[in-house]
CSV table of C-alpha atoms and ligand atoms in Angstrom, one decimal:
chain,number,residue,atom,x,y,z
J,1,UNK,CA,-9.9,20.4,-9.0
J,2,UNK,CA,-12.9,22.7,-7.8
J,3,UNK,CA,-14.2,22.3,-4.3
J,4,UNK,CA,-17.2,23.9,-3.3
J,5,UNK,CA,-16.8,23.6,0.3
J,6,UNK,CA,-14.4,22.4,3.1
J,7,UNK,CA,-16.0,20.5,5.8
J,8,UNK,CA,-14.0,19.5,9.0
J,9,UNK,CA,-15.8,16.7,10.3
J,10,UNK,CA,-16.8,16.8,14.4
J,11,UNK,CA,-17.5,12.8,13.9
J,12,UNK,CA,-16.5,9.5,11.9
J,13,UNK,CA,-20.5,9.7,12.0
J,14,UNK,CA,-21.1,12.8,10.2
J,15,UNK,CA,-18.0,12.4,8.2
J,16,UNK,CA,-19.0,8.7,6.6
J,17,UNK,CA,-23.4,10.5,6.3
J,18,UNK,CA,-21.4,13.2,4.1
J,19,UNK,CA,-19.6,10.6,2.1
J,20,UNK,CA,-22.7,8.5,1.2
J,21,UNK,CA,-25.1,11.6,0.7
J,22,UNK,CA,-23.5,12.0,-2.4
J,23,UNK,CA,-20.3,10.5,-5.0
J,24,UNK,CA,-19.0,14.1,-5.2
J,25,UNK,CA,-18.4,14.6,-1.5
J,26,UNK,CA,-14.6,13.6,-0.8
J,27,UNK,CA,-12.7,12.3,2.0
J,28,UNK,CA,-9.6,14.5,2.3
J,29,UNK,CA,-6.3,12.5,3.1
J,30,UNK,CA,-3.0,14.3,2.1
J,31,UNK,CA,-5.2,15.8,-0.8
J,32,UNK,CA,-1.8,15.4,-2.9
J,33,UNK,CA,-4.2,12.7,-4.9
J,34,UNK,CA,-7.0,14.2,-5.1
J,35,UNK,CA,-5.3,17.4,-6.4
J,36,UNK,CA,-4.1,15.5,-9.5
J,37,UNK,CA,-8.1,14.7,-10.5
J,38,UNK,CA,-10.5,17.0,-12.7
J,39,UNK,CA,-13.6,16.1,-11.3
J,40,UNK,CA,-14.8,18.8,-8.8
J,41,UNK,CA,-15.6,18.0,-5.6
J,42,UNK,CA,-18.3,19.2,-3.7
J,43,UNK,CA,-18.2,18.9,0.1
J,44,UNK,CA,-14.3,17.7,1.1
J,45,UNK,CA,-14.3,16.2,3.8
J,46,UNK,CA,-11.6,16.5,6.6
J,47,UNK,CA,-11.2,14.0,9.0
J,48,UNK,CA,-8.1,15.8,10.9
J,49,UNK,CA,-9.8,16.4,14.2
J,50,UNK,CA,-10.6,13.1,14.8
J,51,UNK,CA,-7.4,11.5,16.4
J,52,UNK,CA,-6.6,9.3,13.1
J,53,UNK,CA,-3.2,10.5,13.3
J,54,UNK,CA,-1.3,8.1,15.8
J,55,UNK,CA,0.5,5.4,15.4
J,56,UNK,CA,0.5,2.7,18.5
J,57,UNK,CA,1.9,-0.6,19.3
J,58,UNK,CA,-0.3,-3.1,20.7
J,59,UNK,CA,0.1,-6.7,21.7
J,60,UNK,CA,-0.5,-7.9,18.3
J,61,UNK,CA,0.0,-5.6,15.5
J,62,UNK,CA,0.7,-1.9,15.3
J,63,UNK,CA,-2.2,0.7,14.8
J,64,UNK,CA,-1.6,3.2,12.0
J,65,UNK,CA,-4.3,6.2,12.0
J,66,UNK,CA,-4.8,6.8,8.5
J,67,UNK,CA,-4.0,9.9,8.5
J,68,UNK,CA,-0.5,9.3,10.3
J,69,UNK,CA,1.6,11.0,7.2
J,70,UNK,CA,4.0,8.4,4.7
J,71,UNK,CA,6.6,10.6,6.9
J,72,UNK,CA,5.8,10.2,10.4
J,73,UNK,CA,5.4,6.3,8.9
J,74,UNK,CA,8.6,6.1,7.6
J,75,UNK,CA,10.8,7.5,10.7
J,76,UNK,CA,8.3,5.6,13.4
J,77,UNK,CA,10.9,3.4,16.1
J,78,UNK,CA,7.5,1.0,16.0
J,79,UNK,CA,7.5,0.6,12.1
J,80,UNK,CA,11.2,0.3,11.4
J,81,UNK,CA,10.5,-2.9,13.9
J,82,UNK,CA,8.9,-5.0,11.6
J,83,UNK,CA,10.4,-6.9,9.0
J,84,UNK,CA,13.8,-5.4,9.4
J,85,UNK,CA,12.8,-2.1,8.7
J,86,UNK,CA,11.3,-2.9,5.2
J,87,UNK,CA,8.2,-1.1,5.7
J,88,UNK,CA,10.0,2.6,6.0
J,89,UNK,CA,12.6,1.7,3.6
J,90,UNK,CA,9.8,1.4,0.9
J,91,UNK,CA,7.6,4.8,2.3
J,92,UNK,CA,10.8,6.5,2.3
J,93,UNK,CA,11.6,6.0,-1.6
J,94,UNK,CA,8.8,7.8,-2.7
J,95,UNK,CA,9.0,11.5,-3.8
J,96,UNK,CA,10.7,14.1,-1.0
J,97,UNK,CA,10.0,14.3,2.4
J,98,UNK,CA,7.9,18.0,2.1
J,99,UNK,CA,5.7,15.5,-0.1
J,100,UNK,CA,5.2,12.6,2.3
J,101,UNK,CA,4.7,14.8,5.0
J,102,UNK,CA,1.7,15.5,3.2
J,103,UNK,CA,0.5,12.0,1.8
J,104,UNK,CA,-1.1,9.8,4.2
J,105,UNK,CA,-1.3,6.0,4.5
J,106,UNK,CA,-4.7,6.1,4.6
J,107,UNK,CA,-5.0,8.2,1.1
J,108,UNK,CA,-2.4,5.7,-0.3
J,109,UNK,CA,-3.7,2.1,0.5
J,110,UNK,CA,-7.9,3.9,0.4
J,111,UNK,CA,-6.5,4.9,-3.2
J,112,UNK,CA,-5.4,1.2,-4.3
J,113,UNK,CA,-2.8,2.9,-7.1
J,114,UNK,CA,-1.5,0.4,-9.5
J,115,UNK,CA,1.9,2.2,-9.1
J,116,UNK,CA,1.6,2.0,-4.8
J,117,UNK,CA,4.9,1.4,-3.0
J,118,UNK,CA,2.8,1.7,-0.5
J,119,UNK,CA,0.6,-1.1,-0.9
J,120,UNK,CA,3.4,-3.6,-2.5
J,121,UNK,CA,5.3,-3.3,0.7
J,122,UNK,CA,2.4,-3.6,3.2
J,123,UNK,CA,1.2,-6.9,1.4
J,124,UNK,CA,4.6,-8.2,2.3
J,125,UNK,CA,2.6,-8.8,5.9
J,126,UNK,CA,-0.3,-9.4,7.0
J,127,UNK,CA,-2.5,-6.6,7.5
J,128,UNK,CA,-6.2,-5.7,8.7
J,129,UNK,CA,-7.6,-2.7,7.1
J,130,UNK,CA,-10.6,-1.2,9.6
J,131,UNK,CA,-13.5,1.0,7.9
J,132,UNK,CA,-16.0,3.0,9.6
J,133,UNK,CA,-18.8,2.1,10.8
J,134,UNK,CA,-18.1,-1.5,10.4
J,135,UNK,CA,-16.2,-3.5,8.4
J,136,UNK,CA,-12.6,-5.1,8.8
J,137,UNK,CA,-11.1,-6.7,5.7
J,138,UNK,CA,-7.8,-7.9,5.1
J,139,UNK,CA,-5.4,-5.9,2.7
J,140,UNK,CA,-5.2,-9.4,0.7
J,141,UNK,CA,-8.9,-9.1,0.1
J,142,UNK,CA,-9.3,-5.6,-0.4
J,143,UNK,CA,-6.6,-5.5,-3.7
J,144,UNK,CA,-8.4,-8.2,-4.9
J,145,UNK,CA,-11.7,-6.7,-4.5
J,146,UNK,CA,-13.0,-4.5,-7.3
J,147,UNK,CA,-14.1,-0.9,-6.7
J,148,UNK,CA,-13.5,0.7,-3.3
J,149,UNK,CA,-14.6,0.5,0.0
J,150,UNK,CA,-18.1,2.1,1.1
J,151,UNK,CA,-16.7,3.5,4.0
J,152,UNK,CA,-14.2,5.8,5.6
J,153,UNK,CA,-10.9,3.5,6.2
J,154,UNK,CA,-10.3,4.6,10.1
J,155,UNK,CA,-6.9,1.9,10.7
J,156,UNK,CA,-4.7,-0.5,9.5
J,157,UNK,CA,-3.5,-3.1,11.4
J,158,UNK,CA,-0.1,-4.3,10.8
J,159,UNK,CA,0.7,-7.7,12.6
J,160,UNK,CA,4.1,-7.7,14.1
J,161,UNK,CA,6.5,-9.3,12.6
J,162,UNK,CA,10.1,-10.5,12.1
J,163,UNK,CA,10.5,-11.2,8.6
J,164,UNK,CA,13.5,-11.5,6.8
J,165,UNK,CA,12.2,-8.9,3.8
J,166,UNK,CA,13.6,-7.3,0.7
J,167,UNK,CA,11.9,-4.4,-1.1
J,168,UNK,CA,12.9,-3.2,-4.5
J,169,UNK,CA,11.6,-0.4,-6.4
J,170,UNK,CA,12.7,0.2,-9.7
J,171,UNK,CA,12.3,3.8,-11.6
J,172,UNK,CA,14.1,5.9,-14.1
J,173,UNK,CA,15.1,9.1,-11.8
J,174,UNK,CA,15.1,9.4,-8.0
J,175,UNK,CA,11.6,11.0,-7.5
J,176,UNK,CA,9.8,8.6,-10.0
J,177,UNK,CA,6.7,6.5,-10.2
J,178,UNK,CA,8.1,2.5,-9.8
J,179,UNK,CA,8.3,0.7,-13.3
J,180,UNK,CA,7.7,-2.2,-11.2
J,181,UNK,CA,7.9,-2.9,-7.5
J,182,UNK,CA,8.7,-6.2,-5.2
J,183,UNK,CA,8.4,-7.5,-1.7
J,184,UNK,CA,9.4,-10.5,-0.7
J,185,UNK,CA,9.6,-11.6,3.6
J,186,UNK,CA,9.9,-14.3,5.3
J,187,UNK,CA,8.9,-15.2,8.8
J,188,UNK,CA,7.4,-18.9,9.4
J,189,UNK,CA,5.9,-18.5,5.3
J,190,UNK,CA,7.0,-16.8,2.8
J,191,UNK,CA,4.8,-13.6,0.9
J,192,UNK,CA,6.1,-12.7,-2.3
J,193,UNK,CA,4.4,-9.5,-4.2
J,194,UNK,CA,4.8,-7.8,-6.9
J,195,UNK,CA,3.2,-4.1,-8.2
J,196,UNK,CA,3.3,-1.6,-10.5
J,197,UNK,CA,2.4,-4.4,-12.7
J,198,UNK,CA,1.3,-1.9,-14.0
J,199,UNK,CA,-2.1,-3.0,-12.3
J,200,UNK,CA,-2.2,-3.3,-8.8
J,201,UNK,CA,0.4,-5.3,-6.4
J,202,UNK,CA,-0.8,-8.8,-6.1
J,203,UNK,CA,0.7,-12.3,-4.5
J,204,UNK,CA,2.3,-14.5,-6.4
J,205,UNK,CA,0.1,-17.5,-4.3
J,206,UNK,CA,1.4,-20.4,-6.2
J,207,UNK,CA,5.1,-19.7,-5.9
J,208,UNK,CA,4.1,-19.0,-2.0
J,209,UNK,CA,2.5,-22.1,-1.8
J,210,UNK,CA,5.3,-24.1,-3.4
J,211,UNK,CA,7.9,-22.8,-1.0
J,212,UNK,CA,5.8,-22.7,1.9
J,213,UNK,CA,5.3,-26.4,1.6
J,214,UNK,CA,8.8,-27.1,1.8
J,215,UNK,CA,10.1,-26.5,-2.4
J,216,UNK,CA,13.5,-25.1,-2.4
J,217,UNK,CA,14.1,-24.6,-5.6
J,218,UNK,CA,15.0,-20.6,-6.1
J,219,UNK,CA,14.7,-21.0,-9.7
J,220,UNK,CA,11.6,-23.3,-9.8
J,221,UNK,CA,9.7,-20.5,-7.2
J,222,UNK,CA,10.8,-17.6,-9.7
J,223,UNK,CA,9.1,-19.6,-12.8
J,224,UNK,CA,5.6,-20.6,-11.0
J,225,UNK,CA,5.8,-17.1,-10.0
J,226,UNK,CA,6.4,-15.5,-13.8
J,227,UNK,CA,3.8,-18.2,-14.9
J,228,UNK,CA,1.1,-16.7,-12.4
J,229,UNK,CA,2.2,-13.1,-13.1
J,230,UNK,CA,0.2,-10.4,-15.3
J,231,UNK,CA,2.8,-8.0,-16.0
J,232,UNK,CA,1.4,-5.4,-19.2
J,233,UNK,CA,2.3,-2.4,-20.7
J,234,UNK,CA,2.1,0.8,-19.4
J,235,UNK,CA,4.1,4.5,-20.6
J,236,UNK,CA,7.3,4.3,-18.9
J,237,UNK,CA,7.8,0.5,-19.5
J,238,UNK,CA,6.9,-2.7,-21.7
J,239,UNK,CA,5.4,-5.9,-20.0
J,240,UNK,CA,8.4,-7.6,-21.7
J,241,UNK,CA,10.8,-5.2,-20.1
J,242,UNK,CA,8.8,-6.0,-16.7
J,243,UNK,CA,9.2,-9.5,-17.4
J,244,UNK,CA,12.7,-9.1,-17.5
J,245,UNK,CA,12.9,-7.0,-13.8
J,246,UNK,CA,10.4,-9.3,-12.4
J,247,UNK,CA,13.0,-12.3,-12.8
J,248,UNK,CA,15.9,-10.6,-11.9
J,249,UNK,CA,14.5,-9.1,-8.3
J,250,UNK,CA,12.2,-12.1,-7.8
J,251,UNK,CA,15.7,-14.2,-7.6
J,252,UNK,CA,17.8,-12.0,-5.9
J,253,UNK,CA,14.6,-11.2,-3.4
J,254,UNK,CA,14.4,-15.3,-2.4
J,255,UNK,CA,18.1,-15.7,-2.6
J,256,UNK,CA,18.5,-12.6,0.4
J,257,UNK,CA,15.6,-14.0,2.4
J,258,UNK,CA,15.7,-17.7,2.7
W,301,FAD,C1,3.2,13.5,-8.1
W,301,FAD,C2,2.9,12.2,-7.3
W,301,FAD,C3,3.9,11.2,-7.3
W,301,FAD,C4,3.7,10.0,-6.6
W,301,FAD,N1,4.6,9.0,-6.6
W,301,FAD,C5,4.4,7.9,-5.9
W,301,FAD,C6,5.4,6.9,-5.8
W,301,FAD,O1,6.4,6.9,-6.5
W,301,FAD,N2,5.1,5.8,-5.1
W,301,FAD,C7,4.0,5.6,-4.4
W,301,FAD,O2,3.7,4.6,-3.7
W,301,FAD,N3,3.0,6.6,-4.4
W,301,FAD,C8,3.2,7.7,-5.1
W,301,FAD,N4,2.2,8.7,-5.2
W,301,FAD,C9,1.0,8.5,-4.4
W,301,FAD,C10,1.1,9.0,-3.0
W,301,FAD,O3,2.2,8.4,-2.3
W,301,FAD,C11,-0.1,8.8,-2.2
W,301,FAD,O4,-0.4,7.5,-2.1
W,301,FAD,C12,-1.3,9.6,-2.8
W,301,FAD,O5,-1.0,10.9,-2.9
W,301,FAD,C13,-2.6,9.4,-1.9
W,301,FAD,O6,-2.4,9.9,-0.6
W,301,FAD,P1,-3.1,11.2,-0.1
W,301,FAD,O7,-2.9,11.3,1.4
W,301,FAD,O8,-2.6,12.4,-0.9
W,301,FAD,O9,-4.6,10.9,-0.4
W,301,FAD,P2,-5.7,11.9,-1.0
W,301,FAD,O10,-5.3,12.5,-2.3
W,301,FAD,O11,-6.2,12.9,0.0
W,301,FAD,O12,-6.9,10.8,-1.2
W,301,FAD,C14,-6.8,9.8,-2.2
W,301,FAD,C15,-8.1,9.1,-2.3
W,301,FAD,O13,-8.4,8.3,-1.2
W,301,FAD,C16,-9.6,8.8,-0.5
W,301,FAD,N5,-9.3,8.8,0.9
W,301,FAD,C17,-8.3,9.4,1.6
W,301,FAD,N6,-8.3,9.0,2.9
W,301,FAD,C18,-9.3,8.2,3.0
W,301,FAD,C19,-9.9,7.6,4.2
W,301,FAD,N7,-9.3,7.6,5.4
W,301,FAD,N8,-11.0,6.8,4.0
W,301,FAD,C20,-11.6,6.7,2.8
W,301,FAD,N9,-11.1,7.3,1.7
W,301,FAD,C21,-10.0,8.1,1.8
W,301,FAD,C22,-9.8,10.2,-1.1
W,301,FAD,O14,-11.2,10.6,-1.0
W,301,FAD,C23,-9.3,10.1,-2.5
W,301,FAD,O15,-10.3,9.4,-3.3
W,301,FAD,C24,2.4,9.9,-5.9
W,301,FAD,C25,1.5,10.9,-5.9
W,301,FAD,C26,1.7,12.0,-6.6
W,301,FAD,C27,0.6,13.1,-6.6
């Protein structure tokens, strides 16, 4: 990756004009992404002077800057609150901790990777996502959505909570992308998710649905779950093979939360 020039942004103002003067301007996270592409960039923007790098607990949910690092994430006392600690258990699985003191939550749920940890965990709750200058979509909606978001993702809101949850990530070696990732909690509902599909982590809604109007069935939830579930190829694993790991953590995942 080329950059022509490094700009550190004295606003979200001027920081979101660069972004939308032109498709080769770049918001800079951890950069650890970014790094990875071809493309050259022209202006990279930096956002790091503009207080996007706290976390803080507020009656509701908890406020994560996006630029608060997948390290200072993981060993937060406010995020190993919710859900049992699920949350930094997930953050804390991926790569070494010289690389998630780099990576950012912002760069990693912004990014929507099929692979994302990140994002499998999160959905496990309900979350807000807040772009600048306006909008506020949930993380439901925003997987869902295609494309990415106009603007420059500022916050995301995680509502407090305290789930039962269970995370899995499956790989071949330690500092591995996931073959395939789930999260499954339960507070009054249950959320049940599953990533690294290879596409990108989605709800199983029908399996939630059955459950969360009273089904008990651990085995019936697993099968309207596989039945809803697009689970393909990719180059470390076959969908058949995902098929398989789906079923297996799906099960265990319900059995450990109910
Ligand atoms: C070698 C390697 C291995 C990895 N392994 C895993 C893994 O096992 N599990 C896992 O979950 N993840 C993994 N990741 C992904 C990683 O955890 C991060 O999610 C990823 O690097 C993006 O975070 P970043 O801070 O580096 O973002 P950057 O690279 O800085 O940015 C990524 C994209 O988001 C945009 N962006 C960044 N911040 C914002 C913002 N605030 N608003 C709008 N746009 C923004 C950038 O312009 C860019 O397009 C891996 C990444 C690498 C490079």
């Amino acid at each position: 990756m080329k950059v022509n020039e490094y700009v550190r942004a004295a606003s979200l103002e001027e920081a979101y004009s660069l972004k939308k003067s032109s498709p080769k301007n770049k918001i800079l996270g951890g950069g650890l992404w970014l790094k990875k592409g071809n493309g050259d960039v022209d202006k990279l923007i930096d956002l790091s002077r503009l207080g996007l790098d706290q976390i803080k607990e507020e009656k509701d949910y908890v406020s994560v800057g996006a630029l608060v690092t997948q390290r200072a994430f993981e060993t937060s006392p406010i995020i190993k609150k919710i859900g049992g600690g699920v949350l930094s258990d997930a953050v804390h699985q991926i790569m070494g901790p010289a690389f998630r003191n780099s990576a950012t939550i912002g760069g990693s749920v912004y990014g929507k990777y099929g692979f994302s940890d990140v994002i499998t965990a999160l959905l496990g709750f309900k979350v807000d996502l807040v772009f600048y200058p306006e909008e506020v979509i949930s993380l439901d909606e925003y997987v869902k959505k295609p494309g990415f978001a106009d603007g420059i993702l500022t916050e995301v809101r995680i509502y407090k909570s305290s789930a039962k949850s269970f995370f899995k990530k499956v790989k071949m070696t330690a500092l591995d992308y996931p073959i395939l990732n789930v999260c499954v909690t339960k507070d009054k509902d249950y959320r049940i998710v599953v990533g690294s599909r290879p596409l990108v982590a989605c709800l199983c809604e029908g399996a939630m649905k059955y459950l969360n109007e009273g089904g008990k069935d651990v085995d019936q939830a697993v099968e309207l779950a596989m039945q809803e579930l697009k689970l393909g190829d990719s180059m470390s694993a076959k969908g058949e093979y995902r098929s398989h790991l789906a079923r297996v953590y799906l099960k265990r995942a319900l059995e450990e939360v109910k």
